[in-house]
Structure formats: C-alpha cells, structure tokens
mmCIF file of C-alpha atoms in Angstrom:
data_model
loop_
_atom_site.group_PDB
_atom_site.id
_atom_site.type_symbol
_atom_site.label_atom_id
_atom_site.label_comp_id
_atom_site.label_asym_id
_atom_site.label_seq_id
_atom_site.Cartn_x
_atom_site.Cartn_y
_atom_site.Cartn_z
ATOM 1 C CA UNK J 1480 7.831 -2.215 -9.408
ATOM 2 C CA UNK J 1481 4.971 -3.791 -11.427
ATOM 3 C CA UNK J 1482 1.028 -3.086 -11.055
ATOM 4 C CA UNK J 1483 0.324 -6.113 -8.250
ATOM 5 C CA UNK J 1484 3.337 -4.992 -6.129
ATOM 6 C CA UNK J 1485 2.336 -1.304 -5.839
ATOM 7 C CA UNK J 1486 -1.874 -1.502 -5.857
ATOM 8 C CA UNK J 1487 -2.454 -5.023 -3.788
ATOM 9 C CA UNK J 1488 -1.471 -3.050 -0.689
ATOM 10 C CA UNK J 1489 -3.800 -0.881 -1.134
ATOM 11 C CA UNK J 1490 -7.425 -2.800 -1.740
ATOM 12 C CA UNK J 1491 -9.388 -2.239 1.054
ATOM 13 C CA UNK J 1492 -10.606 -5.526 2.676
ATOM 14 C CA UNK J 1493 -13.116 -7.172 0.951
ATOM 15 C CA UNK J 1494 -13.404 -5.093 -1.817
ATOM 16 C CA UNK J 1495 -12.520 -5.071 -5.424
ATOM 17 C CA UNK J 1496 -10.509 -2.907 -8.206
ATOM 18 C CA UNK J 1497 -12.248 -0.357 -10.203
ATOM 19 C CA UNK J 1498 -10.296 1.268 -13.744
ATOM 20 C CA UNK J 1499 -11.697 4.631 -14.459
ATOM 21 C CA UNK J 1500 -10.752 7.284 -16.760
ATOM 22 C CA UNK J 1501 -8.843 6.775 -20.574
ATOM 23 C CA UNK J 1502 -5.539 5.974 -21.366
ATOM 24 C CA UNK J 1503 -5.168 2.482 -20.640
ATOM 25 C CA UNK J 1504 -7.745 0.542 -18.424
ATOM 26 C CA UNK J 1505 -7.968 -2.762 -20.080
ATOM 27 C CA UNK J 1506 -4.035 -2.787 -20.071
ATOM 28 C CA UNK J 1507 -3.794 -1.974 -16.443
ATOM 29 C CA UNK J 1508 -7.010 -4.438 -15.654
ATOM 30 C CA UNK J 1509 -5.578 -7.432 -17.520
ATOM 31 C CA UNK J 1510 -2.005 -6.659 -16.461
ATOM 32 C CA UNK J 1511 -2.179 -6.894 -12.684
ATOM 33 C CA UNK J 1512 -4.888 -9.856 -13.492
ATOM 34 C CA UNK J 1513 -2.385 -11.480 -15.342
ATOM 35 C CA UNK J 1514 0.100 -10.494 -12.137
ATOM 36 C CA UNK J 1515 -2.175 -11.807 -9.522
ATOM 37 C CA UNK J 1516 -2.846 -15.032 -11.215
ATOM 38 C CA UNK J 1517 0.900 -16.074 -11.099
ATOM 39 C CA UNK J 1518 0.711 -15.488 -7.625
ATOM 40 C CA UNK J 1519 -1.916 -18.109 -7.053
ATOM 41 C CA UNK J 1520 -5.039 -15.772 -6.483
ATOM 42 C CA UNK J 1521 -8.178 -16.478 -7.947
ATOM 43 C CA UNK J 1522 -8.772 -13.869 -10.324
ATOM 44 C CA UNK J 1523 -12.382 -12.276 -11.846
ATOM 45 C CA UNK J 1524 -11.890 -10.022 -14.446
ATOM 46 C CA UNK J 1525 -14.667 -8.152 -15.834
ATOM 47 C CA UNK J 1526 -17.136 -4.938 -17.052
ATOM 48 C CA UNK J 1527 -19.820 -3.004 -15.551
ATOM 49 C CA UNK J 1528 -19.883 -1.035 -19.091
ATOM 50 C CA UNK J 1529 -18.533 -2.784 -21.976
ATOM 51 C CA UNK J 1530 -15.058 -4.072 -23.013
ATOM 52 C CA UNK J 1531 -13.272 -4.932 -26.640
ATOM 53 C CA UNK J 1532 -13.788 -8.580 -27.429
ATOM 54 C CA UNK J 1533 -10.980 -10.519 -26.324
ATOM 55 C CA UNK J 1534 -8.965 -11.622 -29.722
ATOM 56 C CA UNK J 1535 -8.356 -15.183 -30.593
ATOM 57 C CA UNK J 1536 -4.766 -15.600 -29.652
ATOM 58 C CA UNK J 1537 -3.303 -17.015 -26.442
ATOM 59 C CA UNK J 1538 -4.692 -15.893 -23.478
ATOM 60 C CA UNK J 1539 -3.713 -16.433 -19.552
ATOM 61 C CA UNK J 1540 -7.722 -16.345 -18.698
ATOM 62 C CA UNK J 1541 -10.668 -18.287 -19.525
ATOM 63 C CA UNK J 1542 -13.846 -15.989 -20.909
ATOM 64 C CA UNK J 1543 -17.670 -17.438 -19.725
ATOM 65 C CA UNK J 1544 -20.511 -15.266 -20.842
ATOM 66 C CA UNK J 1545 -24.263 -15.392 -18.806
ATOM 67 C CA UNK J 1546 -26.804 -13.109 -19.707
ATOM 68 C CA UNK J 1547 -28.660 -13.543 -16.273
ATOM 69 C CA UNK J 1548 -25.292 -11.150 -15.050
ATOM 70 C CA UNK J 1549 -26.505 -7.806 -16.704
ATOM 71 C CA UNK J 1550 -29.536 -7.991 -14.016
ATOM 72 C CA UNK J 1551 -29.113 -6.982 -10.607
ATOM 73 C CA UNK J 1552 -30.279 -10.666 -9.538
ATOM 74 C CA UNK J 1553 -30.685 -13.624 -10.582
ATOM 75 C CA UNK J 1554 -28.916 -17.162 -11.698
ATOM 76 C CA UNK J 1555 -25.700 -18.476 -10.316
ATOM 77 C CA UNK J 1556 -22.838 -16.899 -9.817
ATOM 78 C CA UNK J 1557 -19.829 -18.794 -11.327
ATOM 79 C CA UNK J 1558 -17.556 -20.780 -8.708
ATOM 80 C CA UNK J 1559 -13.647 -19.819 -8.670
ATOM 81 C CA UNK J 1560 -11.498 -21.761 -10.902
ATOM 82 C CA UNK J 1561 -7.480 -21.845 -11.382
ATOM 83 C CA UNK J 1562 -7.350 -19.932 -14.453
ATOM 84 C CA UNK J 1563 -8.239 -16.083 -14.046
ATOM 85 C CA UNK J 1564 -11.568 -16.141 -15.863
ATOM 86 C CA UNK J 1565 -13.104 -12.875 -17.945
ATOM 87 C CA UNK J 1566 -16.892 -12.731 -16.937
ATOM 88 C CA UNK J 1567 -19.211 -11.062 -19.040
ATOM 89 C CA UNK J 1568 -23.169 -11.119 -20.371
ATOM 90 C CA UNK J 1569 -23.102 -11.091 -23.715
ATOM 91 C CA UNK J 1570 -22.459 -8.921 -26.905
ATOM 92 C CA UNK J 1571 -22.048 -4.973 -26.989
ATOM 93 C CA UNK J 1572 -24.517 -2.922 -28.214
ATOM 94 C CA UNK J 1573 -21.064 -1.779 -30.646
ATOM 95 C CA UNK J 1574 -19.526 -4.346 -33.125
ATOM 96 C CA UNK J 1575 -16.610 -5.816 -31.155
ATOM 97 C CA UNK J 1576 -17.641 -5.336 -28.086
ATOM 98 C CA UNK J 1577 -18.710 -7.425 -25.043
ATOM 99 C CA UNK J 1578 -21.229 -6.650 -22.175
ATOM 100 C CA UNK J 1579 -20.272 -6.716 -18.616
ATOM 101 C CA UNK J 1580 -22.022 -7.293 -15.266
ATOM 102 C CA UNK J 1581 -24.045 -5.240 -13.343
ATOM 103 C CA UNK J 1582 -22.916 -3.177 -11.109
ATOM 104 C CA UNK J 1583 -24.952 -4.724 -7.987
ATOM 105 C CA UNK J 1584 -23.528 -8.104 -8.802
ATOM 106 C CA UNK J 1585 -19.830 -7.493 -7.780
ATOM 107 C CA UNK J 1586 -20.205 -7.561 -3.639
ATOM 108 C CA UNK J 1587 -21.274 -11.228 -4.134
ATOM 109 C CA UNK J 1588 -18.395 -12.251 -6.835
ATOM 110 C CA UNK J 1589 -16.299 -10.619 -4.083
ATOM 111 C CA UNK J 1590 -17.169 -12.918 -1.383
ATOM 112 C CA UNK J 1591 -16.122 -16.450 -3.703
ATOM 113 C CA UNK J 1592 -12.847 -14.484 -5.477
ATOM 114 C CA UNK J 1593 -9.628 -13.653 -3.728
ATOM 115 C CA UNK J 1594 -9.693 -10.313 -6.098
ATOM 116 C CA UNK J 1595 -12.294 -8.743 -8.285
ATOM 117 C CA UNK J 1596 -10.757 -6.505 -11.144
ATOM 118 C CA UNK J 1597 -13.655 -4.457 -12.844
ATOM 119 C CA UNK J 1598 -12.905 -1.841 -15.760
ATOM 120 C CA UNK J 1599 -16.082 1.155 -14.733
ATOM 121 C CA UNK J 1600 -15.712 3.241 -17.610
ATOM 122 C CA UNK J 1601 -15.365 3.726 -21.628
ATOM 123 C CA UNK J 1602 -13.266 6.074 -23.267
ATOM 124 C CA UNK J 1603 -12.872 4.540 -26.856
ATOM 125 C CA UNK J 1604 -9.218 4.398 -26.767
ATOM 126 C CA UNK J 1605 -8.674 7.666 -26.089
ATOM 127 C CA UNK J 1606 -6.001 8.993 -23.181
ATOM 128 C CA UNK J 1607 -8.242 11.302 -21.511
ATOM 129 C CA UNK J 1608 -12.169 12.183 -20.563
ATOM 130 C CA UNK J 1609 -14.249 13.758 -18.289
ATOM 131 C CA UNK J 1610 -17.431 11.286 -17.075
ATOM 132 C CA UNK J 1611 -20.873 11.464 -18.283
ATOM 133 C CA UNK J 1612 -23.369 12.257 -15.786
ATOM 134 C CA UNK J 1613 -24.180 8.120 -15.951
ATOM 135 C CA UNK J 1614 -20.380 7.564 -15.917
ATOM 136 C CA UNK J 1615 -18.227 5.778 -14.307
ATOM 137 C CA UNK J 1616 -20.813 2.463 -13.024
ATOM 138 C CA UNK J 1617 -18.878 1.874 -9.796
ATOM 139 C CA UNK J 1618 -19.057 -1.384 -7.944
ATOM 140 C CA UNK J 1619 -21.146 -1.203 -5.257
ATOM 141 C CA UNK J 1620 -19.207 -2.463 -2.079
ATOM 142 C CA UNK J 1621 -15.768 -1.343 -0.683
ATOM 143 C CA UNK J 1622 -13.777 -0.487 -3.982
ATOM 144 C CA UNK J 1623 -9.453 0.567 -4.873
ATOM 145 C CA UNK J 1624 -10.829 2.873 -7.709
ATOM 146 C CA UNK J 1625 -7.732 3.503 -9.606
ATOM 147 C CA UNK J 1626 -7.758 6.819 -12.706
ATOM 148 C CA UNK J 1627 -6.118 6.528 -15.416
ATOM 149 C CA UNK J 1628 -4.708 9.198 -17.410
ATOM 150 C CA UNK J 1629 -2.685 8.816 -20.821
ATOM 151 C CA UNK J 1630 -0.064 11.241 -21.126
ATOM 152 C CA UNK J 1631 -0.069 11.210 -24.883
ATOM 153 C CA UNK J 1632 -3.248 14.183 -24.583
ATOM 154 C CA UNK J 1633 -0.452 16.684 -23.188
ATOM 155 C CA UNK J 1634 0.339 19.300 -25.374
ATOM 156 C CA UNK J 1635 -2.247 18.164 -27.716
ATOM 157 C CA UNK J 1636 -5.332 20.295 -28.508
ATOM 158 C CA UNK J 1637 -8.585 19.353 -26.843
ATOM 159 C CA UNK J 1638 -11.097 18.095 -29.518
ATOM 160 C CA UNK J 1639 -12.803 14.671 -29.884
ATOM 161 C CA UNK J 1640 -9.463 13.206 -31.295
ATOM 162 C CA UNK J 1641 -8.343 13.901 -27.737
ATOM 163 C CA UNK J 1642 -10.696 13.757 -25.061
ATOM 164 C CA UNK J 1643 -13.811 11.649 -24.722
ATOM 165 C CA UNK J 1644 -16.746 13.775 -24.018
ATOM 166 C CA UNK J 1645 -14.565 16.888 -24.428
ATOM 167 C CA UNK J 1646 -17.130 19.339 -23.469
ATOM 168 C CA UNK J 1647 -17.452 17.744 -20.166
ATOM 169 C CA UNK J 1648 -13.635 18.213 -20.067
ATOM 170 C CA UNK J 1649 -13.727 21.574 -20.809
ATOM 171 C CA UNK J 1650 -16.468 21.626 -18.070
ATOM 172 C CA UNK J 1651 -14.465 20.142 -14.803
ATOM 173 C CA UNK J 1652 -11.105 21.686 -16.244
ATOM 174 C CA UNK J 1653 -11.646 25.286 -17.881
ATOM 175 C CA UNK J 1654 -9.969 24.205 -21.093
ATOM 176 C CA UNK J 1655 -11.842 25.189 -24.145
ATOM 177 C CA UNK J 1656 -11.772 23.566 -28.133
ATOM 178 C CA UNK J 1657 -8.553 23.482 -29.393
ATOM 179 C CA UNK J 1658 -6.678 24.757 -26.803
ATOM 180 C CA UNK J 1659 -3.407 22.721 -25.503
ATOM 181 C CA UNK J 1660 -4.233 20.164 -23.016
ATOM 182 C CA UNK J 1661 -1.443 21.102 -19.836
ATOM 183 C CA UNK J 1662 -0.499 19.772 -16.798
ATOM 184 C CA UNK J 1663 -2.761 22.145 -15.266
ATOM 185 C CA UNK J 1664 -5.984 20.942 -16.798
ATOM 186 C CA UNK J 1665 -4.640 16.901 -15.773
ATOM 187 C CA UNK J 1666 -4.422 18.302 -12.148
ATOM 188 C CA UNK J 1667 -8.102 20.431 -12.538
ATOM 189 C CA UNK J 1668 -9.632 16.602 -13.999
ATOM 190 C CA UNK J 1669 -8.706 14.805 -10.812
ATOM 191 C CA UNK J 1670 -9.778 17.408 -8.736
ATOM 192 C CA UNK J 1671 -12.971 18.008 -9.549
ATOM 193 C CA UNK J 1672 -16.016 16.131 -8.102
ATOM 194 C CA UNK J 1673 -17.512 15.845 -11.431
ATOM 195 C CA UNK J 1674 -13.729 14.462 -13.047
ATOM 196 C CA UNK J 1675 -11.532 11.554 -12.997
ATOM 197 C CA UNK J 1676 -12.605 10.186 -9.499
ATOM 198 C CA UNK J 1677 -16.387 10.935 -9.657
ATOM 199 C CA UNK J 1678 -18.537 8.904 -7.375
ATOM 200 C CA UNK J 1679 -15.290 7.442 -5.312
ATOM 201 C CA UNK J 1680 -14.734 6.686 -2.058
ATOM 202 C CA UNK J 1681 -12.044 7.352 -0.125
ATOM 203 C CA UNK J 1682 -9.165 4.436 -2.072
ATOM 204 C CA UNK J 1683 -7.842 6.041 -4.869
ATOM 205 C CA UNK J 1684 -5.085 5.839 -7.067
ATOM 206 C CA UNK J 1685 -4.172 7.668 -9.579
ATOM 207 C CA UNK J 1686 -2.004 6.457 -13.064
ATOM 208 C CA UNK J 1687 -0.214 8.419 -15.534
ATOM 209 C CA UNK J 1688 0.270 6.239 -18.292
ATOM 210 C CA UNK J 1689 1.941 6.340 -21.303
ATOM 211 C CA UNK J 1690 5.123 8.166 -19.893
ATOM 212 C CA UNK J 1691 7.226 6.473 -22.622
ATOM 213 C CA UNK J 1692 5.435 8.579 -24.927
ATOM 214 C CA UNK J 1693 5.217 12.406 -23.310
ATOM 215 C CA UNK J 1694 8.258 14.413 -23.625
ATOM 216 C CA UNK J 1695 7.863 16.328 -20.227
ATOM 217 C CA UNK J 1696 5.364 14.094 -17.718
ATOM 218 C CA UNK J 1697 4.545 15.523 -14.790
ATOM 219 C CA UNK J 1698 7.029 15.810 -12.057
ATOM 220 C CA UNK J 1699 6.431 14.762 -8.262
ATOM 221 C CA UNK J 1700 6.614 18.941 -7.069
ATOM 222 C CA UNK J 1701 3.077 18.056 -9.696
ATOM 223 C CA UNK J 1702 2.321 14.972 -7.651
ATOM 224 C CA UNK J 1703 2.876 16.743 -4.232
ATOM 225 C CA UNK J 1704 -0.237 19.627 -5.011
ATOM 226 C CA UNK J 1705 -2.614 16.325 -5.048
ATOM 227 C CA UNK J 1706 -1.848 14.944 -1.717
ATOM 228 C CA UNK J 1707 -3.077 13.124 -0.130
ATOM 229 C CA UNK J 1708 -3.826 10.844 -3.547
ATOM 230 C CA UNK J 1709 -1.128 8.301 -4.378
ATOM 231 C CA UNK J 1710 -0.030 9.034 -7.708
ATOM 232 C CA UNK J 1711 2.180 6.355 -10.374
ATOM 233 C CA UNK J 1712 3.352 6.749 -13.504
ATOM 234 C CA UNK J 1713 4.917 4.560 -15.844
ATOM 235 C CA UNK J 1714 4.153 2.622 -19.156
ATOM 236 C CA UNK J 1715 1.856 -0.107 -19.165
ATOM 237 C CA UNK J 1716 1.877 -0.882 -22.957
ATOM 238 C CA UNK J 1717 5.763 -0.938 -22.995
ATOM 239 C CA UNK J 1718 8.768 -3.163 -21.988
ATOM 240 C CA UNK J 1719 7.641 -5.042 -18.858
ATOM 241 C CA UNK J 1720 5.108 -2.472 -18.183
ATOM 242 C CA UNK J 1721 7.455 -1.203 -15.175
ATOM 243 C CA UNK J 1722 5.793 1.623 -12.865
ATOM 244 C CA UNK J 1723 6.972 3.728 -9.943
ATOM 245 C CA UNK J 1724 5.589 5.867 -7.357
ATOM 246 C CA UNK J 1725 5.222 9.701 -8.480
ATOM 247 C CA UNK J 1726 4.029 10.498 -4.928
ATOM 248 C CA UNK J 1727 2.923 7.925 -2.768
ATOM 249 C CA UNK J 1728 0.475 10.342 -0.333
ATOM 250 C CA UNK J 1729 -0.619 8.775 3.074
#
C-alpha cells in the first residue's frame, strides 16, 4: 500500500492534511504529494512553521513564494496549476530554511485545491518530540492530522540527540534524561492531550516510521491499546516507501 492509497480515504470533506510530530514529515508530505499529483489532483504543498529549502535538483513541484501569505489576510491567493506547487512566504528565520503560510490562510487554498498537504510542526530532524505550548500551528478548517513517530528513538536514551523539546517529553510521557525511550513512552506521547495529537480533532492517523531501521517495532497487540486511532507503519525513506496498516481502528 503506498501513502495516497491508505490516507485519501480518510480526509474529511473539504479539509486538508496536517504532518505533526518528528520522524519524517516532509517525507510523508512530499510523498503522498508526489502520489496525488500522478493521479491528476491539484496539489498545494506547504508550511504553517517552516520547512528545509527545497534543493536544486529535479523536482515533481513548482515552488512560488508571497510574503502577503504569512498574514492572516491579504493579496491573492495563487490559482491551481498542473504541477503540484510548494507555497511559501519567504526565508526562515534559520539558514536553509523557508517560511510557510499562516495558519488562517489554508480554509481558502482549500476551496481552489483538490488537496491541501500542510507540514504543522518542526522537529529538526529528529524522530521524536513532545509540542511546545505554541506547537503544532494547525490549519484552521476540517483537517486529516496525521503523527509521525520515527522508530529509530526506541531503545535510545532520551536527551536532545533524541527528542525535540525532551523535557516536554519527559513531561506527557514520564520518561526522564537518559533513560531508554520504550514502547511504553511512544504509546504515553500519543495519548496525552499535551503529546503527539495536541490541538486535533477527531481525524487522526498515526505513523511509525522508520521500521526498516528498529529491531523490534511495535506490534498490532501495541496498536490495539490505541483504538480507536488508525495506526501505519512502514518506511517512508526506503525502497518504494511501502506502508501497511498496524491497526486500522474504526
């Protein structure tokens, strides 16, 4: 199964896609982008927080940058166009970074796309965090918010080369500096109204990424303790980025 077969099902009408959490959001954003486009749908990719600058290479999307789209109003929005197209306002405030949109901006995108794609959270590259309390900047409107998690933190102590914002981590989860990051603390993360799924409504999906990589993933008994939440797991970054339901919930 790939990304667009198991999460277009599942976007609730008129809304858009929201990647939260670590472990692989711009992979999973640009991936069922990339999916969507070759099925003919008119495709906006983009950032309420900031993104890494696309590189220079080929690319299956066109980029257009407007700074009047980090203010809740004002100037046009941009009109569909065949390619998938990468909307953003500008530079980062970090080197190599780009600015998004705000958040207020995606209900209207929503009405001229066929699907919206927004990544809603930074994690600097790292599998796993907890949210700040001005974390994750949801889209406002009906929203498939879909956590990721990357499954190389397991077993690996918790400390900033681990976690982003571990002592929020510690916080939602009970595990403290240094001790090994379980399958426990994952399940404790999207629990918690203050973890993975902060601030979301009632479409979520979860991801556990980066299964090529973890020795013992969690299994769907695992899965089964957080239903009703769909939960996949699979390897974006690998192969042909192949996923499969853990537990697909109700």
């Amino acid at each position: 199964m790939n990304l667009a077969g198991a999460l277009l099902p599942r976007i609730p009408a008129g809304g858009s896609v929201a990647f939260v959490g670590g472990g692989g959001k711009t992979t999973a954003m640009l991936a069922l982008g990339r999916a969507l486009g070759e099925a003919g749908l008119r495709v906006l990719l983009t950032t309420t927080t900031h993104l890494a600058e696309p590189g220079p290479g080929p690319r299956f999307f066109d980029v257009l940058a407007d700074p009047a789209l980090a203010e809740p109003e004002g100037g046009p929005s941009p009109r569909p166009c065949a390619r998938p197209l990468l909307l953003l306002s500008g530079p980062g405030r970090e080197p190599g970074k780009v600015a998004g949109v705000h958040p207020r901006r995606i209900p209207a995108l929503r009405e001229a796309w066929d699907a919206v794609l927004v990544e809603a959270d930074g994690s600097r590259r790292l599998p796993i965090k907890a949210p700040a309390d001005h974390e994750p900047r949801l889209p406002e409107g009906p929203c498939l918010v879909v956590g990721l998690i990357g499954l190389t933190c397991l077993g690996r102590p918790l400390g900033p080369e681990t976690a982003h914002r571990p002592e929020r981590f510690q916080a939602v989860t009970g595990c403290r500096p240094g001790q090994p990051i379980d399958a426990g603390h994952l399940a404790a993360l999207v629990r918690h109204p203050e973890g993975l799924f902060k601030g979301a409504g009632p479409h979520r999906v979860l991801i556990l990424n980066q299964a090529d990589r973890c020795l013992r993933p969690p299994d769907g008994a695992w899965a089964r303790a957080l239903a009703p939440l769909p939960v996949l797991l699979g390897s974006l970054e690998a192969g042909d980025g192949g996923i499969v339901w853990l537990e697909e919930g109700s």
